Coordinates of C-alpha atoms and ligand atoms in Angstrom, one line a residue:
Chain U
M1 CA 98.2 138.6 93.2
S2 CA 100.4 140.7 91.0
P3 CA 103.9 140.0 89.8
G4 CA 106.6 141.3 92.1
T5 CA 104.6 140.8 95.3
T6 CA 106.5 138.9 98.0
V7 CA 104.7 135.5 98.4
L8 CA 107.2 133.9 100.7
D9 CA 109.0 135.9 103.4
V10 CA 111.3 134.2 105.8
D11 CA 113.2 136.3 108.3
G12 CA 115.5 135.0 111.0
L13 CA 114.0 131.5 111.0
R14 CA 115.4 129.2 113.7
M15 CA 114.6 125.6 114.5
R16 CA 115.8 123.6 117.3
Y17 CA 115.2 119.9 118.0
G18 CA 115.9 119.2 121.7
S19 CA 119.3 120.9 122.2
T20 CA 120.5 121.0 118.6
D21 CA 119.8 123.9 116.3
V22 CA 119.1 122.7 112.8
L23 CA 118.2 126.1 111.3
H24 CA 120.1 129.3 112.3
D25 CA 118.8 132.6 111.2
V26 CA 117.5 131.5 107.8
T27 CA 116.3 134.5 105.7
F28 CA 115.1 134.6 102.1
Q29 CA 112.1 135.7 100.0
A30 CA 110.3 134.6 96.9
R31 CA 108.3 136.8 94.7
H32 CA 105.1 136.0 92.9
G33 CA 105.7 133.6 89.9
E34 CA 109.3 132.9 90.9
V35 CA 110.8 129.4 90.8
L36 CA 113.1 129.0 93.8
A37 CA 115.4 126.0 94.3
L38 CA 116.6 125.2 97.7
L39 CA 119.8 123.2 97.6
G40 CA 122.1 121.8 100.2
P41 CA 123.7 118.6 101.5
N42 CA 121.8 115.8 103.3
G43 CA 120.7 117.1 106.7
A44 CA 121.2 120.8 105.7
G45 CA 117.6 121.6 106.8
K46 CA 115.8 121.8 103.5
T47 CA 112.9 119.6 104.5
T48 CA 112.6 121.3 107.9
T49 CA 112.4 124.7 106.3
I50 CA 109.8 123.6 103.8
E51 CA 107.7 121.9 106.4
I52 CA 107.7 125.1 108.5
L53 CA 106.5 127.0 105.4
E54 CA 103.8 124.4 104.7
G55 CA 102.5 124.9 108.2
F56 CA 103.3 121.3 109.3
R57 CA 106.0 122.2 111.8
S58 CA 106.1 124.9 114.3
R59 CA 109.3 127.0 114.3
S60 CA 111.4 127.9 117.3
A61 CA 111.8 131.6 116.3
G62 CA 111.8 134.0 113.4
R63 CA 109.2 135.6 111.2
V64 CA 107.5 133.6 108.4
Q65 CA 104.9 134.9 106.0
V66 CA 103.5 132.7 103.4
L67 CA 100.8 134.2 101.0
G68 CA 100.4 136.9 103.6
A69 CA 99.7 134.6 106.5
D70 CA 101.7 132.9 109.2
P71 CA 101.6 129.2 108.2
A72 CA 101.2 128.2 111.8
D73 CA 97.6 129.5 111.7
G74 CA 96.8 129.6 108.0
G75 CA 93.2 128.3 108.0
E76 CA 91.4 126.3 105.3
R77 CA 91.2 129.1 102.7
W78 CA 95.0 129.6 103.0
R79 CA 95.5 125.8 102.8
A80 CA 93.5 125.7 99.5
R81 CA 96.1 128.1 98.0
V82 CA 99.1 126.0 98.8
G83 CA 100.2 122.8 97.1
V84 CA 102.4 120.3 98.9
V85 CA 104.5 117.5 97.6
L86 CA 106.4 116.0 100.6
Q87 CA 109.7 114.1 100.4
S88 CA 108.0 110.7 100.7
W89 CA 104.4 109.4 100.8
R90 CA 102.9 106.0 101.0
D91 CA 99.4 106.8 102.0
H92 CA 96.1 105.6 100.4
G93 CA 97.6 102.4 99.1
K94 CA 94.3 100.7 98.6
W95 CA 92.8 103.6 96.6
R96 CA 92.9 103.8 92.9
V97 CA 94.7 106.7 91.2
R98 CA 91.7 108.4 89.6
E99 CA 89.5 107.8 92.6
L100 CA 91.9 109.5 95.0
L101 CA 92.5 112.5 92.7
A102 CA 88.8 113.0 92.1
H103 CA 88.2 112.7 95.9
L104 CA 90.9 115.3 96.8
A105 CA 89.8 117.6 94.0
A106 CA 86.3 117.8 95.4
H107 CA 87.7 119.6 98.5
Y108 CA 88.8 122.6 96.5
T109 CA 85.6 123.4 94.7
A110 CA 84.6 126.1 97.2
Y111 CA 87.8 128.0 96.5
T112 CA 88.7 127.4 92.8
R113 CA 88.1 125.3 89.8
P114 CA 90.3 122.2 90.5
W115 CA 92.0 120.2 87.7
D116 CA 89.8 117.7 85.9
P117 CA 91.2 114.4 87.2
D118 CA 91.6 112.9 83.8
E119 CA 93.3 115.9 82.4
L120 CA 95.7 116.0 85.3
I121 CA 96.4 112.2 85.1
A122 CA 97.2 112.8 81.4
A123 CA 99.4 115.8 82.3
V124 CA 101.6 113.6 84.6
G125 CA 101.6 110.7 82.2
L126 CA 99.6 108.2 84.3
T127 CA 96.6 107.6 82.0
A128 CA 97.5 104.0 81.5
H129 CA 97.5 103.5 85.3
A130 CA 94.4 105.6 86.2
A131 CA 92.5 102.6 87.4
K132 CA 95.4 100.9 89.3
K133 CA 95.6 100.6 93.1
I134 CA 98.2 103.1 94.3
K135 CA 100.2 100.5 96.2
T136 CA 100.9 98.7 92.9
L137 CA 102.5 101.8 91.3
S138 CA 106.3 101.9 90.8
G139 CA 108.3 104.5 92.7
G140 CA 108.4 106.9 89.9
Q141 CA 104.7 106.5 89.0
R142 CA 103.8 107.1 92.7
R143 CA 105.9 110.3 92.6
R144 CA 104.0 111.5 89.6
L145 CA 100.8 111.0 91.4
D146 CA 102.2 112.9 94.4
V147 CA 102.9 115.8 92.1
A148 CA 99.4 115.6 90.6
I149 CA 97.9 115.7 94.0
G150 CA 100.1 118.7 94.9
I151 CA 98.7 120.7 92.0
V152 CA 95.1 119.4 91.8
G153 CA 93.7 122.5 93.6
R154 CA 95.6 124.9 91.2
P155 CA 97.8 126.3 94.1
E156 CA 99.2 129.8 93.9
L157 CA 102.2 128.5 95.8
L158 CA 103.7 125.0 95.3
F159 CA 106.2 123.3 97.6
L160 CA 108.1 120.3 96.1
D161 CA 110.5 118.4 98.3
E162 CA 112.7 116.3 96.0
P163 CA 110.0 115.8 93.4
T164 CA 112.1 114.1 90.8
A165 CA 114.1 111.7 93.1
A166 CA 112.8 108.5 91.5
F167 CA 112.0 109.8 87.9
D168 CA 113.4 108.2 84.8
P169 CA 114.9 110.7 82.3
A170 CA 111.6 111.0 80.2
A171 CA 109.5 111.6 83.3
R172 CA 112.0 114.1 84.5
H173 CA 111.8 116.0 81.2
D174 CA 108.0 115.9 81.3
F175 CA 108.1 117.1 84.9
H176 CA 110.3 120.0 83.9
E177 CA 107.9 121.1 81.2
L178 CA 105.1 120.9 83.7
V179 CA 106.8 123.0 86.3
R180 CA 107.9 125.6 83.7
G181 CA 104.3 125.6 82.4
L182 CA 102.9 126.2 85.9
A183 CA 105.4 129.0 86.5
D184 CA 105.1 130.7 83.1
D185 CA 101.4 130.2 82.3
Q186 CA 99.7 130.1 85.7
H187 CA 102.3 132.2 87.5
T188 CA 102.5 129.7 90.2
T189 CA 105.3 130.4 92.7
I190 CA 107.3 127.3 93.3
L191 CA 109.8 126.3 96.0
L192 CA 111.5 123.1 95.2
T193 CA 114.4 121.2 96.7
T194 CA 116.6 118.8 94.7
H195 CA 120.0 117.2 94.7
D196 CA 120.0 117.4 90.8
L197 CA 122.0 120.6 90.1
A198 CA 121.2 120.5 86.4
E199 CA 117.6 120.4 87.3
A200 CA 118.0 123.4 89.6
E201 CA 119.9 125.3 86.9
K202 CA 117.2 124.5 84.3
L203 CA 114.1 125.3 86.4
A204 CA 115.0 127.8 89.0
D205 CA 115.0 131.6 88.6
R206 CA 116.8 131.8 91.9
I207 CA 118.8 129.4 94.0
V208 CA 119.2 129.4 97.8
I209 CA 121.9 127.1 99.2
L210 CA 121.5 125.9 102.8
D211 CA 124.4 124.2 104.6
G212 CA 124.3 123.2 108.3
G213 CA 121.1 125.2 108.7
R214 CA 122.5 128.5 107.3
V215 CA 121.9 130.2 104.0
I216 CA 125.3 130.2 102.3
A217 CA 124.3 131.6 98.9
D218 CA 121.2 133.2 97.4
G219 CA 120.9 134.3 93.8
S220 CA 120.6 133.2 90.2
A221 CA 123.0 130.4 89.0
A222 CA 125.0 133.1 87.2
D223 CA 125.1 135.3 90.3
L224 CA 126.4 132.4 92.4
A225 CA 129.1 131.5 89.9
R226 CA 130.3 135.0 89.8
G227 CA 130.6 135.1 93.5
I228 CA 133.1 132.2 93.4
A229 CA 136.7 133.1 92.5
G230 CA 139.0 131.1 90.2
E231 CA 136.3 128.9 88.7
D232 CA 136.0 129.7 85.0
E233 CA 138.0 127.4 82.8
V234 CA 139.9 128.8 79.8
R235 CA 141.3 126.4 77.1
W236 CA 143.3 127.2 74.0
V237 CA 145.9 125.8 71.6
H238 CA 149.2 127.6 71.2
E239 CA 151.9 126.4 68.8
G240 CA 150.2 123.0 68.6
R241 CA 150.0 122.5 72.3
R242 CA 146.8 122.4 74.4
H243 CA 146.6 124.6 77.5
T244 CA 144.1 124.8 80.3
H245 CA 143.9 127.6 82.9
R246 CA 141.4 128.5 85.6
A247 CA 140.8 132.2 86.0
A248 CA 138.7 134.3 88.3
D249 CA 138.2 136.9 85.5
S250 CA 138.3 134.8 82.3
T251 CA 137.7 137.8 80.1
A252 CA 140.7 139.7 81.4
F253 CA 142.8 136.5 81.2
A254 CA 141.8 136.1 77.5
R255 CA 142.6 139.7 76.7
E256 CA 146.0 139.3 78.2
L257 CA 146.5 136.0 76.3
F258 CA 145.8 137.8 73.0
A259 CA 148.0 140.7 73.9
R260 CA 150.9 138.3 74.5
H261 CA 150.4 135.9 71.6
G262 CA 148.1 137.6 69.2
A263 CA 146.8 135.4 66.4
A264 CA 148.9 132.5 67.5
V265 CA 146.1 131.7 70.1
Q266 CA 143.8 129.1 68.5
E267 CA 140.6 127.2 69.5
L268 CA 139.9 129.4 72.5
E269 CA 137.2 128.1 74.8
V270 CA 135.9 129.8 77.9
H271 CA 133.8 127.6 80.2
R272 CA 131.7 129.4 82.8
A273 CA 131.7 127.6 86.1
S274 CA 128.9 125.1 86.1
L275 CA 126.4 125.2 89.0
E276 CA 128.0 122.0 90.1
Q277 CA 131.4 123.5 90.5
T278 CA 130.0 126.5 92.2
Y279 CA 127.9 124.4 94.6
L280 CA 130.8 122.2 95.5
A281 CA 133.1 125.2 96.1
L282 CA 130.5 127.0 98.2
V283 CA 129.7 124.0 100.4
R284 CA 133.4 123.1 100.8
H285 CA 134.1 126.7 101.8
A286 CA 131.2 126.8 104.3
E287 CA 132.4 123.5 105.8
Q288 CA 136.0 124.8 106.3
E289 CA 134.6 128.0 107.9
S290 CA 132.5 126.1 110.4
R291 CA 135.4 123.8 111.4
Chain R
M1 CA 81.2 121.9 108.5
N2 CA 79.8 122.6 105.0
A3 CA 78.0 120.5 102.5
V4 CA 81.1 120.0 100.4
V5 CA 83.0 118.5 103.3
L6 CA 80.1 116.2 104.3
R7 CA 79.7 115.0 100.7
A8 CA 83.4 114.4 100.3
G9 CA 83.5 112.6 103.7
W10 CA 80.6 110.5 102.8
R11 CA 82.2 109.5 99.5
R12 CA 85.3 108.7 101.3
G13 CA 83.5 106.5 103.7
V14 CA 81.7 104.6 100.9
I15 CA 84.9 104.1 99.0
E16 CA 86.7 102.8 102.1
L17 CA 83.8 100.5 102.9
R18 CA 83.8 99.1 99.4
Q19 CA 87.5 98.5 99.7
S20 CA 87.1 96.7 102.9
F21 CA 84.8 94.2 101.2
T22 CA 86.8 93.7 98.1
N23 CA 90.4 93.6 99.5
G24 CA 91.4 90.0 100.5
P25 CA 92.8 90.6 104.0
D26 CA 90.1 93.0 104.9
V27 CA 87.4 90.6 104.0
V28 CA 89.0 88.0 106.2
S29 CA 89.0 90.4 109.1
H30 CA 85.3 91.1 108.5
L31 CA 84.5 87.4 108.6
L32 CA 86.9 86.2 111.2
W33 CA 85.2 87.4 114.4
P34 CA 81.6 86.6 113.3
V35 CA 82.5 83.2 112.2
L36 CA 84.6 82.4 115.3
M37 CA 81.7 83.6 117.4
L38 CA 79.2 81.5 115.5
V39 CA 81.3 78.5 116.2
V40 CA 81.3 79.3 119.9
M41 CA 77.5 79.8 119.7
Y42 CA 77.2 76.4 118.1
F43 CA 79.0 74.7 121.0
L44 CA 77.3 76.7 123.7
R45 CA 73.8 76.1 122.3
E46 CA 73.1 73.0 124.4
S47 CA 74.7 73.9 127.8
S48 CA 72.5 75.6 130.3
F49 CA 73.3 78.2 132.9
G50 CA 72.9 76.7 136.5
A51 CA 69.4 76.1 137.6
S52 CA 67.9 78.9 135.6
G53 CA 67.0 76.7 132.7
L54 CA 68.4 79.3 130.3
L55 CA 70.8 78.1 127.6
L56 CA 74.3 79.7 127.6
G57 CA 74.1 80.1 123.8
T58 CA 70.9 82.0 124.1
L59 CA 72.4 84.3 126.7
A60 CA 75.6 84.7 124.8
L61 CA 74.3 85.6 121.4
P62 CA 72.9 89.0 122.2
S63 CA 75.9 89.7 124.5
V64 CA 78.3 88.9 121.7
L65 CA 76.4 91.2 119.5
G66 CA 76.8 94.0 122.0
M67 CA 80.5 93.2 122.4
N68 CA 81.0 93.4 118.6
A69 CA 79.3 96.8 118.6
A70 CA 81.7 98.0 121.2
L71 CA 84.7 96.6 119.2
G72 CA 84.1 99.4 116.7
L73 CA 86.2 101.4 119.2
V74 CA 89.1 99.2 118.6
S75 CA 88.9 99.2 114.8
L76 CA 88.6 103.0 114.6
S77 CA 91.5 103.4 117.0
Q78 CA 93.6 101.0 115.0
Q79 CA 92.8 102.6 111.7
L80 CA 93.6 106.0 113.0
T81 CA 97.0 104.9 114.3
Y82 CA 97.8 103.0 111.1
E83 CA 96.8 105.8 108.8
R84 CA 98.8 108.3 110.9
E85 CA 101.8 106.1 110.3
D86 CA 101.4 105.7 106.6
G87 CA 100.7 109.5 106.0
T88 CA 97.0 109.3 105.1
L89 CA 96.3 111.8 107.9
L90 CA 99.1 114.1 106.7
R91 CA 97.6 114.0 103.2
A92 CA 94.3 115.0 104.7
K93 CA 96.0 117.8 106.6
A94 CA 97.5 119.1 103.3
T95 CA 94.0 119.4 101.8
P96 CA 91.5 122.1 102.8
H97 CA 89.0 120.7 105.3
G98 CA 90.8 117.4 104.7
I99 CA 90.9 116.3 108.3
Q100 CA 87.2 116.9 108.7
S101 CA 86.3 114.9 105.6
Y102 CA 88.7 112.2 106.7
L103 CA 86.9 111.9 110.0
V104 CA 83.4 111.9 108.5
G105 CA 84.7 109.2 106.1
K106 CA 86.1 107.2 109.0
V107 CA 82.9 107.3 111.0
V108 CA 80.9 106.2 107.9
S109 CA 83.2 103.4 107.0
V110 CA 83.7 102.1 110.5
S111 CA 80.0 102.2 111.5
G112 CA 79.0 100.8 108.1
G113 CA 81.5 98.0 108.5
L114 CA 80.3 97.4 112.0
L115 CA 76.7 97.1 111.0
A116 CA 77.7 94.6 108.2
D117 CA 79.7 92.6 110.7
L118 CA 76.7 92.5 113.1
A119 CA 74.4 91.3 110.3
I120 CA 77.0 88.6 109.3
F121 CA 76.9 87.3 112.9
L122 CA 73.2 87.9 113.8
V123 CA 71.5 86.3 110.8
P124 CA 73.1 82.8 111.0
G125 CA 73.2 83.2 114.8
L126 CA 69.4 83.4 114.9
L127 CA 69.2 80.1 113.1
I128 CA 71.7 78.3 115.3
V129 CA 70.5 79.5 118.7
K130 CA 67.1 78.6 120.1
G131 CA 65.0 80.4 122.7
L132 CA 65.4 84.0 121.5
D133 CA 62.3 86.2 121.5
P134 CA 62.8 89.0 119.0
G135 CA 59.5 90.9 118.8
S136 CA 58.9 94.2 117.1
A137 CA 59.5 96.1 120.4
S138 CA 62.8 94.4 120.8
W139 CA 64.1 95.6 117.4
A140 CA 63.4 99.1 118.5
A141 CA 65.4 98.5 121.7
L142 CA 68.2 96.9 119.7
L143 CA 68.4 99.9 117.4
W144 CA 68.6 102.6 120.1
V145 CA 71.1 100.7 122.2
L146 CA 73.3 100.1 119.1
A147 CA 73.1 103.7 117.9
L148 CA 73.8 105.1 121.4
G149 CA 76.5 102.5 121.9
M150 CA 78.3 103.6 118.7
V151 CA 78.1 107.3 119.7
A152 CA 79.5 106.2 123.1
T153 CA 82.4 104.1 121.8
L154 CA 83.6 105.6 118.5
P155 CA 84.7 109.0 119.8
I156 CA 86.6 107.1 122.5
G157 CA 88.2 105.0 119.8
A158 CA 89.3 108.2 118.0
V159 CA 90.8 109.5 121.2
L160 CA 92.7 106.2 121.8
G161 CA 93.8 106.2 118.1
S162 CA 95.3 109.7 118.6
V163 CA 97.2 109.0 121.7
F164 CA 98.9 105.8 120.7
P165 CA 102.3 106.7 119.1
S166 CA 102.5 103.7 116.8
A167 CA 100.5 100.8 115.4
R168 CA 102.7 98.6 117.7
G169 CA 101.5 100.4 120.7
Q170 CA 98.0 99.7 119.6
G171 CA 98.7 96.0 120.3
L172 CA 98.7 97.0 123.9
L173 CA 95.1 98.1 123.6
Q174 CA 94.0 94.6 122.9
L175 CA 94.9 93.4 126.4
P176 CA 92.5 95.7 128.4
V177 CA 89.8 95.1 125.8
I178 CA 90.1 91.3 126.2
G179 CA 90.0 91.8 130.0
M180 CA 87.0 94.0 129.7
I181 CA 85.2 91.4 127.6
A182 CA 86.0 88.7 130.1
I183 CA 84.4 90.6 133.0
S184 CA 81.5 92.1 131.2
G185 CA 79.2 89.1 131.2
I186 CA 79.5 88.4 127.5
F187 CA 80.1 84.6 127.6
Y188 CA 78.8 84.0 131.1
P189 CA 76.3 85.9 133.2
I190 CA 77.9 88.7 135.2
T191 CA 76.1 87.7 138.4
A192 CA 78.3 84.7 138.6
L193 CA 81.3 87.0 139.1
P194 CA 82.5 88.6 142.5
E195 CA 80.7 91.8 143.2
W196 CA 83.7 94.1 143.0
V197 CA 84.4 92.8 139.5
Q198 CA 80.8 93.5 138.6
W199 CA 81.3 97.1 139.7
I200 CA 84.3 97.6 137.5
A201 CA 82.5 96.1 134.5
Q202 CA 79.6 98.4 135.0
V203 CA 81.8 101.5 134.5
F204 CA 82.5 100.6 130.9
P205 CA 80.2 100.5 127.8
F206 CA 80.8 96.8 127.0
Y207 CA 78.6 95.5 129.8
W208 CA 75.8 97.9 129.0
L209 CA 75.8 97.2 125.3
G210 CA 75.6 93.5 126.1
L211 CA 72.8 94.1 128.6
G212 CA 70.9 96.2 126.1
M213 CA 71.1 93.6 123.4
R214 CA 69.9 90.9 125.9
S215 CA 67.0 93.0 126.9
A216 CA 66.0 93.3 123.3
L217 CA 66.5 89.7 122.1
L218 CA 65.8 87.5 125.2
P219 CA 62.5 86.4 126.6
D220 CA 61.4 88.4 129.7
A221 CA 62.1 85.5 132.1
A222 CA 65.9 85.8 131.3
V223 CA 66.0 89.0 133.4
A224 CA 66.3 86.7 136.4
V225 CA 70.1 86.3 135.9
E226 CA 70.8 90.0 135.6
I227 CA 72.0 92.3 138.3
G228 CA 68.9 93.4 140.3
Q229 CA 66.7 91.2 138.1
S230 CA 66.1 94.2 135.9
W231 CA 67.0 95.3 132.3
R232 CA 67.9 98.7 133.7
H233 CA 67.2 100.6 130.5
L234 CA 67.6 104.0 132.3
E235 CA 71.0 103.1 133.6
T236 CA 72.0 101.7 130.2
A237 CA 71.1 105.0 128.6
G238 CA 72.7 107.0 131.4
V239 CA 76.1 105.2 131.2
L240 CA 76.2 105.2 127.4
V241 CA 75.3 108.9 127.2
A242 CA 78.0 109.7 129.8
W243 CA 80.6 107.9 127.7
A244 CA 79.2 109.7 124.6
V245 CA 79.5 113.1 126.2
L246 CA 83.0 112.3 127.5
G247 CA 84.1 111.1 124.0
L248 CA 82.5 113.9 122.1
L249 CA 84.2 116.5 124.4
L250 CA 87.6 114.9 124.4
A251 CA 87.8 113.7 120.7
P252 CA 87.9 117.1 119.0
V253 CA 90.5 118.4 121.4
V254 CA 92.7 115.3 121.2
L255 CA 92.3 115.0 117.4
R256 CA 93.1 118.6 116.8
G257 CA 96.3 118.2 118.9
M258 CA 97.2 115.1 117.1
A259 CA 96.6 116.6 113.6
R260 CA 98.7 119.7 114.5
K261 CA 101.7 117.5 115.3
E262 CA 101.6 115.6 112.1
S263 CA 104.4 116.4 109.7
G264 CA 106.4 114.8 107.0
S265 CA 109.3 114.3 109.3
S266 CA 107.2 112.7 112.0
V267 CA 105.7 110.3 109.5
A268 CA 109.2 109.4 108.1
E269 CA 110.5 109.0 111.7
R270 CA 107.7 106.5 112.6
R271 CA 108.3 104.6 109.3
D272 CA 112.0 104.3 110.0
K273 CA 111.3 103.0 113.4
A274 CA 108.8 100.5 112.1
L275 CA 111.3 99.4 109.5
R276 CA 114.1 99.0 112.0
R277 CA 111.8 96.8 114.1
A278 CA 111.0 94.7 111.1
M279 CA 114.6 94.0 110.5
Ligands
ATP301 N1 112.0 115.3 114.2 C1 113.3 115.5 114.3 N2 113.9 115.4 115.5 C2 115.3 115.7 115.6 N3 116.1 116.0 114.6 C3 115.5 116.2 113.4 C4 114.1 115.9 113.2 N4 113.9 116.1 111.9 C5 115.0 116.5 111.3 N5 116.0 116.5 112.2 C6 117.4 116.9 112.0 O1 117.4 118.1 111.4 C7 118.5 118.2 110.4 C8 117.9 118.7 109.1 O2 117.0 117.7 108.5 P1 116.2 117.9 107.2 O3 115.4 116.7 107.0 O4 115.6 119.2 107.2 O5 117.4 117.9 106.1 P2 117.4 117.9 104.5 O6 118.2 119.1 104.1 O7 116.0 117.8 104.0 O8 118.1 116.6 104.1 P3 117.9 115.5 102.9 O9 118.7 116.1 101.7 O10 118.6 114.3 103.4 O11 116.5 115.4 102.7 C9 119.1 116.8 110.3 O12 120.3 116.9 111.0 C10 118.1 115.9 111.0 O13 118.7 114.9 111.6
MG302 MG1 114.9 116.5 102.9

C-alpha cells in the first residue's frame, strides 16, 4: 500500500441502539501511515465507532471502508491485516504471557512474518514477566500485553482504544516511542482514542473530536487551535507592570502593541492555544449548540 | 480449515488441558465427581437389585461412566459461556482463524479432560466393584460408544454454551441435567421406572451412553434388567448418531451467530452486570 492511499473511509456513519442514536452522520478518513487520534467526552461514541471499524459491531447506516473492504464482511485475510486493542480485556487469565503471544502469533504465519514473541515482549517491557500467569499482571502490565497482542501480526492498520489508560509515566513514554516507531518505520496506520490530550498532541498527525455522536472538529492540533477564536495568550511587561491579554490574532495584537508602546514593551510571550484549551472550547461550544 | 489452524488449535487444547491439571480449583473439579461417585460405588457395592441377584454397584459403575461421558456437554457449554464473558472469544475473533482454532482447542481440551476423568473413575472403580466382566470385545464396545457419545454430546454443548447469555444462566442448565440423570437409569435400573418416564429418558443421549457402557462391562446375564432384555446396540448407535447429526448441523450456525454478535461493548456490558450482581 502506498503513502497517500485512503486506508479508512467513513462516510455518513450512523449507529442506533434501540431508539437512541449514538452516532449521527460521522464522516472522516485516514491515509496510509497516518496516526489519527479520536477524542471526545465519555459516551461520545468513540468505542462504538472503533468497534464498527474493527468489524465487531454492525452499523445502522453509512458507508465504511477499511483497508478496501467493508469490515462487516472482512474475512480472515483482512482480519490478519488489522490489529485490535480494545478498551478492556481480562481474557486468558490462566495463560502465561509468552505462551499466549506465541500461540496468537502462530495464526498469522500464513499471511506475514509475525513478531518473535521474545522480541515483542522486550519491546513492550515485559521481559521480566514473560513466564507469569496473565491474571497476576498489574493493570498497566496487562495493558502492555494487550498492545503486544494487537501488533503481534504486524498489522497495516492498528486500532487502539485508550491504550495508555493505566500506564505509568515511563510506560507511557515507551509506548509513545513504540507507536511513533510503528508509524514512521513500518508505515502502520493507527487510529487511537485517548483522554490524554498531551498524548494526542504528541502522537497524532490528525485529530478528530467526537461529541454526542457527531464530529465537531477534524484537523491537526494547529488547525484546530486556529479554528478557535480568542484563545492565544499574549503576556508582556510595560513600565514595570505585568499584562495578560487573550487575542484571536496574536500576531496582529503584538504588532499593534509595538506600534503603540515601541521599545517600552518587554518580556513579550505569545502562547498558542494548547490542545487542551482548544478541546474544552470546542466541546463547550458543541454542548451549547445542542442545548 | 488449514494445517496452521489445526496445529494452533491442537496446541491450544494441550495448553488448556495442562492448565486444568496444574491449576488448584480445576484439579479439584476434575477429582470431585469421580471421587464422589467412587464413594457412592463403595456404599452400593453390597446392595442387590430386587430378585435379579445383580449388585447395584455393579450396575451403576458402567452407567456412571456413561453419565460422566455425557457431562462433557455441560463442561463445554460452561466454558463457552464463561469465556464469552471474559473476552476470550472476542480475542479469538480478533485473530485470523481464531474462532476455528479456539473451537478445535476446546474440543481437544474438553475431550482430553473427559477421558482423564473417566480413567480417574474407572480404574479405582474396577477394584471396588465386583462382578464386572470386561473382556476384549467389551473394550471395543466401550470405545465406540464413548467416541460416538462425545460426537453426539459435545456439539450440543457448544450450542447450549452459545445460547446462554451469561454464566449465571448456565446454572439453570444444571437442573434439567440432574433431572435427566435421575430418569436415565444411572443409579437404578430404568425398568423400575414408569413406562412414560422411560420413553422420555430414551430420547436423550444419557440413557444410551449408560446402556452402551453396561453392555460393554457387565456379564451377559445382566441384560435381564434392561428394556426388552436386549443391549440394543443398533438403537444406541441410531439415537447417538441422530444427536450427532443434529448437533453438527446446529453448532456451526449457532456458533457463527454467537461469534458475530461478540464485541467489546457486549463483553463490557456482561461484565458490568456480573459485577453489579456480585455487589
Ligand atoms: N450495547 C449498547 N447498548 C446501548 N447503548 C450503548 C451500547 N454501547 C454503547 N452505548 C451507548 O452509546 C454511547 C457511546 O458509547 P461509547 O462506548 O462509544 O462511548 P465512548 O466515547 O467510547 O466513551 P468512553 O470515553 O467512556 O469510553 C453511550 O451513550 C453509551 O451509553
Ligand atoms: Mg470508549
